[in-house]
XYZ file of C-alpha atoms in Angstrom:
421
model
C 97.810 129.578 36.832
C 97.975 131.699 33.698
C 100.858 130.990 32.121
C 100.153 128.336 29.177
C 101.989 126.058 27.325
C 103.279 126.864 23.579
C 103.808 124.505 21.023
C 106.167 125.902 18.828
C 108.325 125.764 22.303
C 107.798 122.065 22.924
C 108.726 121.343 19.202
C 111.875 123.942 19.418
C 113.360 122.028 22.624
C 112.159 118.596 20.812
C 114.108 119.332 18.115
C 116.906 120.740 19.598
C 117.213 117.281 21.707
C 117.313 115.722 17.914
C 119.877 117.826 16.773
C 122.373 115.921 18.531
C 121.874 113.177 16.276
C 124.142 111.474 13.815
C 124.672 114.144 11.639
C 123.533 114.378 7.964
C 119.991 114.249 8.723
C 117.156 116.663 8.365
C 113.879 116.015 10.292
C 110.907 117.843 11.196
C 108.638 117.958 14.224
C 105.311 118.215 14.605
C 103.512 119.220 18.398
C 99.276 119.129 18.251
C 98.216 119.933 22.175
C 94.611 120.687 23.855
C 94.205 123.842 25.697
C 93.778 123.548 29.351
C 90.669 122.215 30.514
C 89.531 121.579 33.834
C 89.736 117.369 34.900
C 89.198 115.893 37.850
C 92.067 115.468 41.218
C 94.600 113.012 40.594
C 94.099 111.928 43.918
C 89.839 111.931 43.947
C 89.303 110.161 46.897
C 91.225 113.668 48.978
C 88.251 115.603 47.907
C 86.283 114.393 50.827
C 88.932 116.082 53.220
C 87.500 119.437 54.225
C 90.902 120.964 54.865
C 91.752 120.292 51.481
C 90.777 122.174 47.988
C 92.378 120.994 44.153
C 92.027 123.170 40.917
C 93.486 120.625 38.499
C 94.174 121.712 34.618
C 94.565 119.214 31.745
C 95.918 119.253 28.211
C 97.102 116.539 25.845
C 100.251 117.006 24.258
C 101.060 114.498 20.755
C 104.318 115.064 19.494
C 105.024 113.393 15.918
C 108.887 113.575 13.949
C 108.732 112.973 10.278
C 112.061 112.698 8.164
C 111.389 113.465 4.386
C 107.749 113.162 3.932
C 107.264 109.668 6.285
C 106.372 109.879 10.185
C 109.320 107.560 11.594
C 108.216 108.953 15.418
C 105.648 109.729 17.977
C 104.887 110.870 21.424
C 101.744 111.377 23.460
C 101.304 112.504 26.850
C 98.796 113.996 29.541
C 99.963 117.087 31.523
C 98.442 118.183 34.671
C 98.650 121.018 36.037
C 97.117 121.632 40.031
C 96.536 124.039 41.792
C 95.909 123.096 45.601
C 95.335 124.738 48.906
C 95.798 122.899 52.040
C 94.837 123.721 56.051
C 97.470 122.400 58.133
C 97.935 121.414 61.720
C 98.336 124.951 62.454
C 95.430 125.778 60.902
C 97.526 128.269 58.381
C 96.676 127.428 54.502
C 99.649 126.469 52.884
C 98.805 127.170 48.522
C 100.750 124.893 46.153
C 101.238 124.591 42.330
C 102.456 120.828 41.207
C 102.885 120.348 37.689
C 102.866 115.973 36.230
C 102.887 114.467 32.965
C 101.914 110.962 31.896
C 103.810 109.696 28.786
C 101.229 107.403 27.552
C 102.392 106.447 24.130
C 105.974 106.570 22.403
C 106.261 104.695 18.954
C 108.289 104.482 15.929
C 107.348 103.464 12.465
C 110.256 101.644 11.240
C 110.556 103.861 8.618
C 113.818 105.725 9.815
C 116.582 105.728 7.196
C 119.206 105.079 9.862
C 119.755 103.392 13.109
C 119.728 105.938 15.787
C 118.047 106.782 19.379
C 115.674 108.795 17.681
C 113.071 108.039 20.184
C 115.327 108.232 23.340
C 116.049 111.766 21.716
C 112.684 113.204 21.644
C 111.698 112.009 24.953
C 114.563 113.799 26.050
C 113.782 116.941 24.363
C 109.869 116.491 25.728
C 111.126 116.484 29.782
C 113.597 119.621 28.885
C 110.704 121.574 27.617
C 108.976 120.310 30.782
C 111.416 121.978 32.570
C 111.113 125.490 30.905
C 107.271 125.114 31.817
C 107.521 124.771 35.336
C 109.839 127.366 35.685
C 107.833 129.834 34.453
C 105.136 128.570 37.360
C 107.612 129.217 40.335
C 107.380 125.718 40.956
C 110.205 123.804 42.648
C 110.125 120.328 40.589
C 107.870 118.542 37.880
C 106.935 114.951 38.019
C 107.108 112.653 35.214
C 105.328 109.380 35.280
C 104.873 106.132 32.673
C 103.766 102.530 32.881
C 105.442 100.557 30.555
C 103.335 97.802 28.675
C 105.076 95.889 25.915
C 102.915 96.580 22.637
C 103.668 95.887 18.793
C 102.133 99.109 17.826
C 100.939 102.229 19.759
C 100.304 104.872 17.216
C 101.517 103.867 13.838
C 99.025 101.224 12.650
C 100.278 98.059 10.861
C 103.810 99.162 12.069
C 104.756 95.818 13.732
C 105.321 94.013 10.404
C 107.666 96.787 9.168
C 111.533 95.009 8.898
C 113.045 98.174 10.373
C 110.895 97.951 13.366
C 112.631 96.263 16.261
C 109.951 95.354 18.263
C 110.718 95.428 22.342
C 108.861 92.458 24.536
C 108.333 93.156 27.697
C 111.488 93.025 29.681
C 113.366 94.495 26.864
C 110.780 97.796 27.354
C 110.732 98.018 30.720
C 115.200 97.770 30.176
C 115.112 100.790 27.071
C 112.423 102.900 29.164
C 114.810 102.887 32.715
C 117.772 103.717 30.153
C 115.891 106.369 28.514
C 114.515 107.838 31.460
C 118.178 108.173 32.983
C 118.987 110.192 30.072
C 115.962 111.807 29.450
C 116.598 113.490 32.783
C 119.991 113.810 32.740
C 119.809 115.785 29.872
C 116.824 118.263 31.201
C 118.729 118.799 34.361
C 122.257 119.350 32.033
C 120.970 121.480 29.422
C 118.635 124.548 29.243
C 119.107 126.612 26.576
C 119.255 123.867 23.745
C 115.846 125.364 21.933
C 116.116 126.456 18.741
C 114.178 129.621 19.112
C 115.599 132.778 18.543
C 115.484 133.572 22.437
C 119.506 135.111 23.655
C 120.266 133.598 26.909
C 123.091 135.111 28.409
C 126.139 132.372 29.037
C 125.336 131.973 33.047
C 121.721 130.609 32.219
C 123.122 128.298 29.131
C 123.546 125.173 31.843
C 120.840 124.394 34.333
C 122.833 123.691 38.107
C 120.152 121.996 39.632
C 120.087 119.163 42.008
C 120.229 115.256 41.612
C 116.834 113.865 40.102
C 114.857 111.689 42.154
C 113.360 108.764 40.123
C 111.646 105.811 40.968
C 110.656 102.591 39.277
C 108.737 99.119 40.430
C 108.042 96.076 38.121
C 104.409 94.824 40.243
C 105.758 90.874 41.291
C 109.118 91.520 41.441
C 111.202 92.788 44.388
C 114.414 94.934 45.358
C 116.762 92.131 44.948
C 115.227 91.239 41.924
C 115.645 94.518 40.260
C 119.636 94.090 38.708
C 117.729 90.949 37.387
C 114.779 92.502 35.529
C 116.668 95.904 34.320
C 120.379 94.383 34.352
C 123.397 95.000 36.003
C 124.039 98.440 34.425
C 120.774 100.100 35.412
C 121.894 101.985 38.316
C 120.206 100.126 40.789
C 123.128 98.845 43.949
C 121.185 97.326 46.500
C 121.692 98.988 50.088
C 121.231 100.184 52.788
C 122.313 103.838 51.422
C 120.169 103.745 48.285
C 121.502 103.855 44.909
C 122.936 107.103 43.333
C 124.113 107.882 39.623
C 125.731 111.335 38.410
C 122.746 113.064 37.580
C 119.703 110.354 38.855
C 118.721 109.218 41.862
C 116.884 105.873 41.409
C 114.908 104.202 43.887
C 112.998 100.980 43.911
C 109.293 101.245 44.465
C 106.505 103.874 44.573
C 107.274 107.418 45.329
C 105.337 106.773 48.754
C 105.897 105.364 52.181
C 104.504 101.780 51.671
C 102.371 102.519 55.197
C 100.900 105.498 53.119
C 96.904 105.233 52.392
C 96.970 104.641 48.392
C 94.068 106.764 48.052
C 95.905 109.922 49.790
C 98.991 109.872 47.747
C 99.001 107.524 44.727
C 98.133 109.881 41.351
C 95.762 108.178 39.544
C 95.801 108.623 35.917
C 93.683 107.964 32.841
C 93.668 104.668 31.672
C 95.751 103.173 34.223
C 95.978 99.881 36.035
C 96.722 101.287 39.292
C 93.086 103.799 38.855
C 90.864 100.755 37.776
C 91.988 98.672 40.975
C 91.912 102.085 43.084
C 88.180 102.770 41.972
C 86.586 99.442 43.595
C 85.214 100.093 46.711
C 86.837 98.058 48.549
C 90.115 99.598 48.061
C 89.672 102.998 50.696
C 92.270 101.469 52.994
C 94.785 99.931 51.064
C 98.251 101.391 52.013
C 100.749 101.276 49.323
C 102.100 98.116 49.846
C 98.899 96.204 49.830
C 98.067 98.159 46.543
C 101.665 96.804 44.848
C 100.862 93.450 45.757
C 97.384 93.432 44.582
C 98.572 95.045 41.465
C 100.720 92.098 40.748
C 98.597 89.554 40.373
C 95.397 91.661 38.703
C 94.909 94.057 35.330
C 98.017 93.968 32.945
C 100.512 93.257 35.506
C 99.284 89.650 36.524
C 98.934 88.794 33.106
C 102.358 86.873 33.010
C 104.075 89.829 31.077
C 106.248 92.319 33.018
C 104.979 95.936 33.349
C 107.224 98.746 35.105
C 105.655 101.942 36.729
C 107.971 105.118 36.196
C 108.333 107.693 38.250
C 110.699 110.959 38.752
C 110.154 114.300 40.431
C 112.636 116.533 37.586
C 114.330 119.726 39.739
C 113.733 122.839 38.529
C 116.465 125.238 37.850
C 117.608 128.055 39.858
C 118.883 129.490 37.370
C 116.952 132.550 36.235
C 116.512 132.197 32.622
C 115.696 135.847 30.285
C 113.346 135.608 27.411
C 112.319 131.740 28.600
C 110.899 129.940 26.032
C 108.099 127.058 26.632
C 105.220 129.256 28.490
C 103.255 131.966 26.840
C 101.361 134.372 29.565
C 98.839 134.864 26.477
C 95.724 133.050 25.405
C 96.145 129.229 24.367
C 97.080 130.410 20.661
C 97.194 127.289 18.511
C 95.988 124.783 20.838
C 92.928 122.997 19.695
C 89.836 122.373 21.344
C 89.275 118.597 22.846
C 86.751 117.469 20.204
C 89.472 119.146 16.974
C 92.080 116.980 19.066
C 89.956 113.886 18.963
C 89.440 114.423 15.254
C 93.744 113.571 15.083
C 93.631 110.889 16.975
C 91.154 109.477 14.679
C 93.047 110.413 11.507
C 96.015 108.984 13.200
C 94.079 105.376 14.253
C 92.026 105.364 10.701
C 92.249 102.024 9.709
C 93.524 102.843 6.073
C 96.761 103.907 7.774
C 99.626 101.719 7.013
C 103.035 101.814 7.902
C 103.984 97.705 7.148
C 105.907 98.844 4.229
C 108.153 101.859 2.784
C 105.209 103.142 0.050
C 101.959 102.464 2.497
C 103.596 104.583 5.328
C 104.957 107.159 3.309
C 101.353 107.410 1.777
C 99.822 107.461 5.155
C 102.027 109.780 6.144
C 101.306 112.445 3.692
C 97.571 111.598 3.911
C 97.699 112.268 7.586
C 99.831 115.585 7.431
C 97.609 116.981 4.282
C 94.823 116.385 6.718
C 96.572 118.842 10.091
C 97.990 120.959 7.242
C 94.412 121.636 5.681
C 91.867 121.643 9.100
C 94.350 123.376 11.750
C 97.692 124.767 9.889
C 99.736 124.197 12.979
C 103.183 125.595 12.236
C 106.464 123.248 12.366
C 109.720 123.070 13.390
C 113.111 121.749 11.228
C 116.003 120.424 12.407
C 119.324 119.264 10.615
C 121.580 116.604 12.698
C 125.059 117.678 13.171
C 126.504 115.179 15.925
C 128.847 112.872 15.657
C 128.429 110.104 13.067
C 128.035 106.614 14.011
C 130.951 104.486 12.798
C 129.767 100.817 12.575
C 132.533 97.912 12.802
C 132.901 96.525 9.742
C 132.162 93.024 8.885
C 135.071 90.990 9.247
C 135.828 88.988 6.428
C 138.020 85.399 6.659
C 141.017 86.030 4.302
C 140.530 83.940 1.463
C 142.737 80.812 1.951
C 142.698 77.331 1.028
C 141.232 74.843 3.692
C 143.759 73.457 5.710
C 144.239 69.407 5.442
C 144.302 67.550 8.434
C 148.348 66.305 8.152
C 148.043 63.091 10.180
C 152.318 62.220 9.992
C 152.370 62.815 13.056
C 150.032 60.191 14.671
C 151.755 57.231 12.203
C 153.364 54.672 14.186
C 156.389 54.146 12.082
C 158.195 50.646 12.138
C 161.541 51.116 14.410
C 164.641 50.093 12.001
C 166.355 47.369 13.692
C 170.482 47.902 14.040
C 172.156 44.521 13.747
């Protein structure tokens, strides 16, 4: 596993995914990542299988989109990267590379000058660079995994009292993540060569034929039938016997395993994650999947009466062979910071002087926070100006300015018959 990931790539697709934007709008995108750095297995409990071996590689990806001088977006996630070699029944080792990343964090600041799926955008942008990743490791599909927790704030502090913030509770999340996902992967699967590098891809390679996406998605307490009523009637989900099927997205109601499946063989366990503090009790070694979903509902965030959603979709990679593919970088990690100079972000990020409740305290936070990656690290950046079709709001409608009408009773008078002598 040599190739590595490059930042100025993930910010080039990022922004190209923001491009498409209302236009008349300028942003520009920040990417701060880790190099790679060895973790543990996603799936721990397989390291006691002697015909079984994982290399697993790590690095932290934070994504931030400022318009003017004022952060108005954010995105963190945890990429893996494995490496695994497996005996099987015919005793021949079978080698594998399986690349899957955990968007842990995606928040806005309420600061955006106009109403627009700027967030939708960049985690649309994020999965297409995915895409360009994998490639360059020969491998056939990436997986891309999220549990959704309703939250007022998740990186901009004080953000929940800004009025442009439109706060999400929890079945409105788990509703804009299942919408966002559909597009998110629609759009890596649809479009390839949207990165604003100077790379020339020749006109064969500029869309991405690849097949349907595969995606998955449970709500711990609720069940099949329940689904229309949790993510509503438009969310792709037809009960049957045949599945349910979209242009681009395959989505499917549950884990990405056979509910008979031992939990501990197949479920990835990631950091900070309901599903890995209930897996690492003891007495969990032979839970299948479906015992672990219905333990999950009534324990951690999930049986707190709020509705959480678990994510899941394995993103095909294209065929297509792409010249002069941007997103990997067969050189050193150049740029990426070490885990402790990554740390030190986060902690500039979460000070608790940063305010983003009002216009002046978040643009002030803002430029205190970029001063501060501008001065330690000097990470480069990537700008962007809109040019897609403008929004066109419906007008107000205004009552035409006319006297009240007065209730003309004539009608309901009983008038006194004249008598004809």
């Amino acid at each position: 596993m040599e190739v590595t990931r490059d930042y100025i790539a993930i910010a080039s697709d990022v922004a190209a995914s923001l491009r498409n934007l209302p236009s008349g709008h300028d942003f520009v995108v920040r990417v701060v990542q880790t190099a790679d750095y060895p973790v543990e297995s996603l799936t721990p409990q397989r390291r006691y299988n002697h015909f079984y071996a994982e290399n697993t590689l790590s690095r932290r990806v934070l994504i931030l989109v400022l318009q003017g001088d004022c952060l108005v977006a954010g995105l963190e996630a945890h990429e893996f990267t494995s490496l695994t070699l497996e005996v099987d029944a015919s005793r021949i080792p079978q080698q594998a590379i399986t690349v899957n990343t955990c968007i842990e964090k995606v928040d806005t600041s309420g600061e955006l000058q106009s109403r627009m799926p700027l967030a939708r955008m960049m985690v649309a942008g994020y999965v297409c660079s995915l895409q360009r990743y994998s490639k360059a490791l020969d491998v056939e599909s990436v997986g891309v995994h999220l549990f959704a927790r309703a939250q007022p704030e998740y990186l901009f502090a004080k953000s929940q009292h800004n009025p442009g913030k439109h706060v999400l509770d929890d079945i409105g999340l788990v509703k804009w993540w299942q919408h966002t996902m559909q597009y998110a992967l629609s759009y890596a699967m649809s479009n390839t060569s949207g990165s604003l590098l100077p790379v020339a891809l020749e006109s064969d390679a500029d869309k991405c034929i690849s097949d349907t996406a595969v995606a998955y998605c449970v709500v711990p307490g609720a069940d099949a039938h329940g689904a229309p009523v949790v993510l509503g009637n438009q969310s792709g989900f037809k009960i049957g016997a045949n599945g349910t099927a979209s242009p681009s997205v395959d989505w499917k109601w549950g884990l990405s395993h056979p509910a008979e499946a031992i939990a501990h063989n197949c479920v990835l366990q990631f950091p900070d994650d309901p599903i890995t503090r209930l897996l690492a009790k003891s007495h969990t070694q032979s839970w299948t999947v479906a015992m672990l979903l219905e333990m999950l509902a009534v324990s951690e965030e999930c049986g707190s009466g709020h509705r959480t959603a678990y994510f899941s979709a394995m993103l095909p990679i294209a065929s297509t062979q792409l010249p002069g593919l941007p997103g990997c970088n067969v050189t050193a990690d150049q740029g990426s910071l070490s885990f402790e100079d990554y740390d030190q972000v986060l902690v500039a990020i979460f000070d608790r002087d940063m305010d983003f409740s009002a216009t002046n305290a978040a643009k002030t936070s803002s430029r205190r926070f970029t001063e501060f990656i501008d001065q330690k690290f000097d990470i480069p950046v990537v700008a962007v100006a809109t040019n897609g079709p403008v929004i066109a709001l419906n007008p107000p409608v205004v009552a035409p300015n006319t006297p009240p009408a007065v209730n003309d009773l004539s009608s309901m008078v009983r008038k006194k018959r004249k008598v004809t002598k």
